[in-house]
Coordinates of C-alpha atoms in Angstrom, one line a residue:
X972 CA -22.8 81.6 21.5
X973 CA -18.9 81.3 21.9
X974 CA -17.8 79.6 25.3
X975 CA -14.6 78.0 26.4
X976 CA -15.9 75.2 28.9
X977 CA -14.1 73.8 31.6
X978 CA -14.3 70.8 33.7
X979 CA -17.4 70.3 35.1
X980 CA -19.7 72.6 33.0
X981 CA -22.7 70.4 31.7
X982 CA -21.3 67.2 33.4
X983 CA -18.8 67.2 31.0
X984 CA -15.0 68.5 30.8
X985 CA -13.2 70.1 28.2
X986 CA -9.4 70.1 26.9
X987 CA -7.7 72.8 28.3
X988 CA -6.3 75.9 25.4
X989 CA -9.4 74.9 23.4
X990 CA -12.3 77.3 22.5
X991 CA -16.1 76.7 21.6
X992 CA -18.2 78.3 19.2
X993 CA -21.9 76.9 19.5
X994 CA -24.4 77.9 16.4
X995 CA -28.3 77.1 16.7
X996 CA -28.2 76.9 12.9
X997 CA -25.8 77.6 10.4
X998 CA -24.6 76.9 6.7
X999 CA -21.9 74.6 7.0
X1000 CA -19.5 75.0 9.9
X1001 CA -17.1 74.6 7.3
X1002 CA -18.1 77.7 5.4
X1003 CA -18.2 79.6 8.9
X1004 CA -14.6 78.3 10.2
X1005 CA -13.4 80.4 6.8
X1006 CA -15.7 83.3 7.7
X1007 CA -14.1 83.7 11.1
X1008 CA -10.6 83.0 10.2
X1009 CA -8.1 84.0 12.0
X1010 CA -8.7 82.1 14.7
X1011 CA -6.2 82.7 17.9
X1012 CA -6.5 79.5 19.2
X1013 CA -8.0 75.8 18.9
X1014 CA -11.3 76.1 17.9
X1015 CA -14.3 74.0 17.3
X1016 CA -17.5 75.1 15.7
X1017 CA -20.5 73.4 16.0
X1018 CA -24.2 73.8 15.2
X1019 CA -27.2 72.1 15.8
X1020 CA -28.6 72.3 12.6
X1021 CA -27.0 73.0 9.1
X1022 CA -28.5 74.0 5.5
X1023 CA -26.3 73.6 3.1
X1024 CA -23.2 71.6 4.3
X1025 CA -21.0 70.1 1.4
X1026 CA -18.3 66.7 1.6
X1027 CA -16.1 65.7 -0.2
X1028 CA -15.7 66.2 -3.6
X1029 CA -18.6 69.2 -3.3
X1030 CA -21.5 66.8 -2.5
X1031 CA -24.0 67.7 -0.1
X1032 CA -23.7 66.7 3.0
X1033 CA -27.2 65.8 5.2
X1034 CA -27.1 67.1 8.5
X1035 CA -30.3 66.4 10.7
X1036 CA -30.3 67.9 13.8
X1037 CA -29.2 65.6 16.6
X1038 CA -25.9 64.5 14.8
X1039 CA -22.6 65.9 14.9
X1040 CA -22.0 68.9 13.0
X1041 CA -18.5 70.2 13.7
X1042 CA -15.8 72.0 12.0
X1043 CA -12.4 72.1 14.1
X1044 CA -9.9 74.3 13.2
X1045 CA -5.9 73.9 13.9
X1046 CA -3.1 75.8 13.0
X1047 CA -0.3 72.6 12.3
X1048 CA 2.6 74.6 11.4
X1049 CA 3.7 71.9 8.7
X1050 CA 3.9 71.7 5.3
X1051 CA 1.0 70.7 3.3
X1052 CA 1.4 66.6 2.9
X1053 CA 1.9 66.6 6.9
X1054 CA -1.4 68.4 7.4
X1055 CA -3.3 65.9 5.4
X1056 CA -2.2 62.9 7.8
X1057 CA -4.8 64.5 9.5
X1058 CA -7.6 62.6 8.4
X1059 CA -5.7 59.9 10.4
X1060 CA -5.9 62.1 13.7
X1061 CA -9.3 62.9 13.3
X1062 CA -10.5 59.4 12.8
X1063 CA -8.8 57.8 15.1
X1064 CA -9.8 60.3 17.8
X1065 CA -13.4 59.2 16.6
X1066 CA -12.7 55.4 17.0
X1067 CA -11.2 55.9 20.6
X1068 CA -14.6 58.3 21.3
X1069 CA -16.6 55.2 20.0
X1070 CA -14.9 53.0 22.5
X1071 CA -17.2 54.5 25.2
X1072 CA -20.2 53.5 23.7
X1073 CA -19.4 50.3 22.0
X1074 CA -18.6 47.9 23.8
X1075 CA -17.5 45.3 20.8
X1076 CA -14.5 47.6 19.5
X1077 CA -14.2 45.3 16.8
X1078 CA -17.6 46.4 15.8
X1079 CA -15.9 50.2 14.5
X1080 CA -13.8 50.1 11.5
X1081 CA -11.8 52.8 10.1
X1082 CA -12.4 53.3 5.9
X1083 CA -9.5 55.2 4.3
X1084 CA -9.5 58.0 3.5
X1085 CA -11.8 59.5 5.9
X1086 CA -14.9 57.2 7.2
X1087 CA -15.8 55.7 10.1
X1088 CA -18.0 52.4 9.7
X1089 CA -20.1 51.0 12.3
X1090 CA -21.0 47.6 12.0
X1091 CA -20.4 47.9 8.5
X1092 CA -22.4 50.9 7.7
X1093 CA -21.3 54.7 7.5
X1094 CA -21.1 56.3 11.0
X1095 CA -19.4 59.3 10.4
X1096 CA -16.8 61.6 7.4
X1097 CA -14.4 63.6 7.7
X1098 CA -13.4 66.4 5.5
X1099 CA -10.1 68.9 5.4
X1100 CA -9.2 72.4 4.2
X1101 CA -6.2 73.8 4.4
X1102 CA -4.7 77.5 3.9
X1103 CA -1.6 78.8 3.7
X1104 CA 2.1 79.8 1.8
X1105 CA 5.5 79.7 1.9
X1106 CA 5.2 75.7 2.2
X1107 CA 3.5 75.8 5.4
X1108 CA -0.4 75.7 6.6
X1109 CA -1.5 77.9 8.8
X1110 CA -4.9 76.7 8.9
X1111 CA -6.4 73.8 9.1
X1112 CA -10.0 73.0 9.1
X1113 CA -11.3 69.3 10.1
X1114 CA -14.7 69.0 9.3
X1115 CA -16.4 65.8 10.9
X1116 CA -20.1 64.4 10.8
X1117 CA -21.2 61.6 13.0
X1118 CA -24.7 60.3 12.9
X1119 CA -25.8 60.1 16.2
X1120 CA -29.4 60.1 16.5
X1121 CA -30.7 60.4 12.8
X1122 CA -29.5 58.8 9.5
X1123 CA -29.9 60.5 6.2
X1124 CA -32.3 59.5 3.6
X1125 CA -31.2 56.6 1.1
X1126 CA -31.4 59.2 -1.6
X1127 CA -28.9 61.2 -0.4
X1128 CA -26.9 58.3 -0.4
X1129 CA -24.0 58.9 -3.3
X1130 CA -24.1 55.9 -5.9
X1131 CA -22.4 52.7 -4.4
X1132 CA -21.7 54.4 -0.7
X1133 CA -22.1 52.7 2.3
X1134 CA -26.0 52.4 3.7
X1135 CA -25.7 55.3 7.1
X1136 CA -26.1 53.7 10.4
X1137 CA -26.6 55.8 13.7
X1138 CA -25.0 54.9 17.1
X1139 CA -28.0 55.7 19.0
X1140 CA -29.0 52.1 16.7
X1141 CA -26.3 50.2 19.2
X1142 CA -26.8 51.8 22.4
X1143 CA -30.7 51.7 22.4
X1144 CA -31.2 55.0 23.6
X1145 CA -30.1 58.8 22.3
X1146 CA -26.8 60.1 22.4
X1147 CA -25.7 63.6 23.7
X1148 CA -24.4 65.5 21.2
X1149 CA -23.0 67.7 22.6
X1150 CA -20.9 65.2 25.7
X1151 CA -19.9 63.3 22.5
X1152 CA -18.2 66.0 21.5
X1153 CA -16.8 66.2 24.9
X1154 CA -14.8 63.2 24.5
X1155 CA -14.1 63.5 20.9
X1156 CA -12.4 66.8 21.6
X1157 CA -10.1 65.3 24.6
X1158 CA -9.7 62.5 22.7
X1159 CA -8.3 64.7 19.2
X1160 CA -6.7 66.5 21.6
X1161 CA -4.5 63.6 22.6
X1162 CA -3.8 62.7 19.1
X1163 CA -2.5 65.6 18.3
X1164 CA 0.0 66.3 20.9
X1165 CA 1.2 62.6 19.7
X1166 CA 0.9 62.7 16.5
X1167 CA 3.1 66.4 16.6
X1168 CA 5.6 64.3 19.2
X1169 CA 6.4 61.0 17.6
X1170 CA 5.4 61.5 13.8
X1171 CA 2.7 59.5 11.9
X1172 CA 4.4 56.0 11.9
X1173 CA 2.9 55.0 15.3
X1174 CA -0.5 56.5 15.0
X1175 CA -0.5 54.8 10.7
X1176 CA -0.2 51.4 12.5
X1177 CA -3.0 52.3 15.4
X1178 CA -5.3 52.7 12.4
X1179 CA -4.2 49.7 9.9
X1180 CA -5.1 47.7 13.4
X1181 CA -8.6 49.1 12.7
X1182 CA -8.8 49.4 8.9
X1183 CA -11.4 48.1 6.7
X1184 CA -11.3 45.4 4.4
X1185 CA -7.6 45.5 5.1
X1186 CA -6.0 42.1 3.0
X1187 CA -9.7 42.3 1.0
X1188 CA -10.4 43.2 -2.1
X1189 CA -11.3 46.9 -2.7
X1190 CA -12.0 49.5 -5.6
X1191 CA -10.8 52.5 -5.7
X1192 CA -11.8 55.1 -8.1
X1193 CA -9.7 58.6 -8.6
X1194 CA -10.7 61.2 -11.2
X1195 CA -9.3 59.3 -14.1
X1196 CA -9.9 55.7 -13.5
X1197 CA -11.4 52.8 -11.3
X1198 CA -8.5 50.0 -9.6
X1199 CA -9.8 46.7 -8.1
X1200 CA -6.8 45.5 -6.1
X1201 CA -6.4 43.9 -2.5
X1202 CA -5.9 46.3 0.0
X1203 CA -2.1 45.9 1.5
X1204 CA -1.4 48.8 3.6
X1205 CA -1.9 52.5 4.1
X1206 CA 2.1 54.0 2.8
X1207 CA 4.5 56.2 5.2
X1208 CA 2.7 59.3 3.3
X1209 CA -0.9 58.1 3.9
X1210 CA -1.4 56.8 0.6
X1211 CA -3.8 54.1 0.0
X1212 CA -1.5 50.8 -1.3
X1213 CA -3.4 48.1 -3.9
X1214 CA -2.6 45.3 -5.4
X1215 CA -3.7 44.8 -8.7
X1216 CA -3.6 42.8 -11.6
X1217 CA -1.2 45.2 -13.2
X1218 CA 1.4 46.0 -10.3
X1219 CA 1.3 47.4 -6.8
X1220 CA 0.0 51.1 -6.9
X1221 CA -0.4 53.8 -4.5
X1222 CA -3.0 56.0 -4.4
X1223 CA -2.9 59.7 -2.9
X1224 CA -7.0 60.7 -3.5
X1225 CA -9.6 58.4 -4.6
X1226 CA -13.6 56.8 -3.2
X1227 CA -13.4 53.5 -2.3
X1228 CA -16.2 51.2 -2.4
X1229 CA -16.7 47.2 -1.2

């Protein structure tokens, strides 16, 4: 089904220029946003169910229905290191979406590069693809899971990650999918227009206010090596910044664990 909602429709509204493409069941949204490329407009795709959806790195992804299974694609018009800040967007539209169901902000946490913890567990990931040429992206899928209802099993669990949490856990009874998306997409909506407006220097101190394990010490490990360093700040380019035993370093990809 493929609807662009408006205000009002299922007691919830909808940002205005955006479409809606809702799947019963589906691969991975992911997978699906590249199937339907080009896409004319703003454009989230969500289904209630998904069988083979992949994170980062190519691990799979558990996806129970009742969650959050959403793929969001964007066309940024920017080059390549500009679209990539928008791991920053995205979860930072997810924190100011948790604000209307938590009422203890300080309970939410944002985990660089692309969690969001809740009460110290995983709540939710976020994953991008990009396509494009000539320096410039034309498209820009932002793939984001939230666990509403349902947790995955432990043994999905990659080694040393976070234990999942749910937020239907905090507010005691089950969350609507579907009006969480609702505000999430107002919400990204939001960020975007100010994050195209006034640059990433504003929205890179919003999220160090809510950064985990900021001034702690953190591991990071990249495809060549593991770093144990306190975490100082998140760089102008959104690069993870350590300090570590041998020097400050800045790093542009890696996991990081507690």
């Amino acid at each position: 089904m493929s609807t662009e909602p408006g205000a009002g429709q299922g007691g919830w509204h909808w940002p205005s220029g955006h479409d809606l493409i809702l799947l019963d069941e589906v691969d991975s949204t992911m997978a699906e946003a590249r199937r339907r490329a080009p896409l004319p407009r703003p454009t989230w795709i969500v289904a209630r169910r998904q069988n083979a959806a992949v994170g980062r790195r190519g691990r799979a992804w558990a996806a129970p229905e009742g969650n959050l299974s959403a793929t969001l694609v964007i066309d940024p018009g920017c080059p390549p290191a500009q679209a990539a800040l928008y791991s920053f967007v995205a979860s930072y539209a997810l924190f100011a979406t948790l604000t209307a169901y938590v009422d203890d902000h300080a309970q939410i946490a944002l985990k660089w590069p692309n969690d969001v913890l809740l009460r110290g567990g995983k709540l939710a990931g976020i994953l991008l693809e990009s396509d494009g040429s000539g320096g410039r992206v034309a498209r820009l899928s932002i793939g984001i899971g939230v666990n509403l209802n349902t947790a995955p099993a432990a043994v999905a669990l990659e080694p040393r990650g976070l234990a999942p949490v749910t937020l239907a856990e905090l507010t005691g009874e089950p969350v609507d999918p579907l009006e969480f998306l609702a505000f999430l997409a107002e919400h990204f909506a939001h960020q975007d227009r100010f994050f195209r407006r006034h640059g990433f220097g504003p929205l890179r101190a919003a999220w160090l206010d809510r950064a985990a394990r900021l001034g702690q010490t953190i591991t990071a490990r990249t495809g060549t090596e593991e770093l144990a360093g306190t975490f100082v700040m998140v760089d102008e380019d959104g690069q993870l910044v350590l300090e570590t035993a041998g020097g400050r370093r800045s790093i542009a990809a890696a996991d990081v664990f507690f």
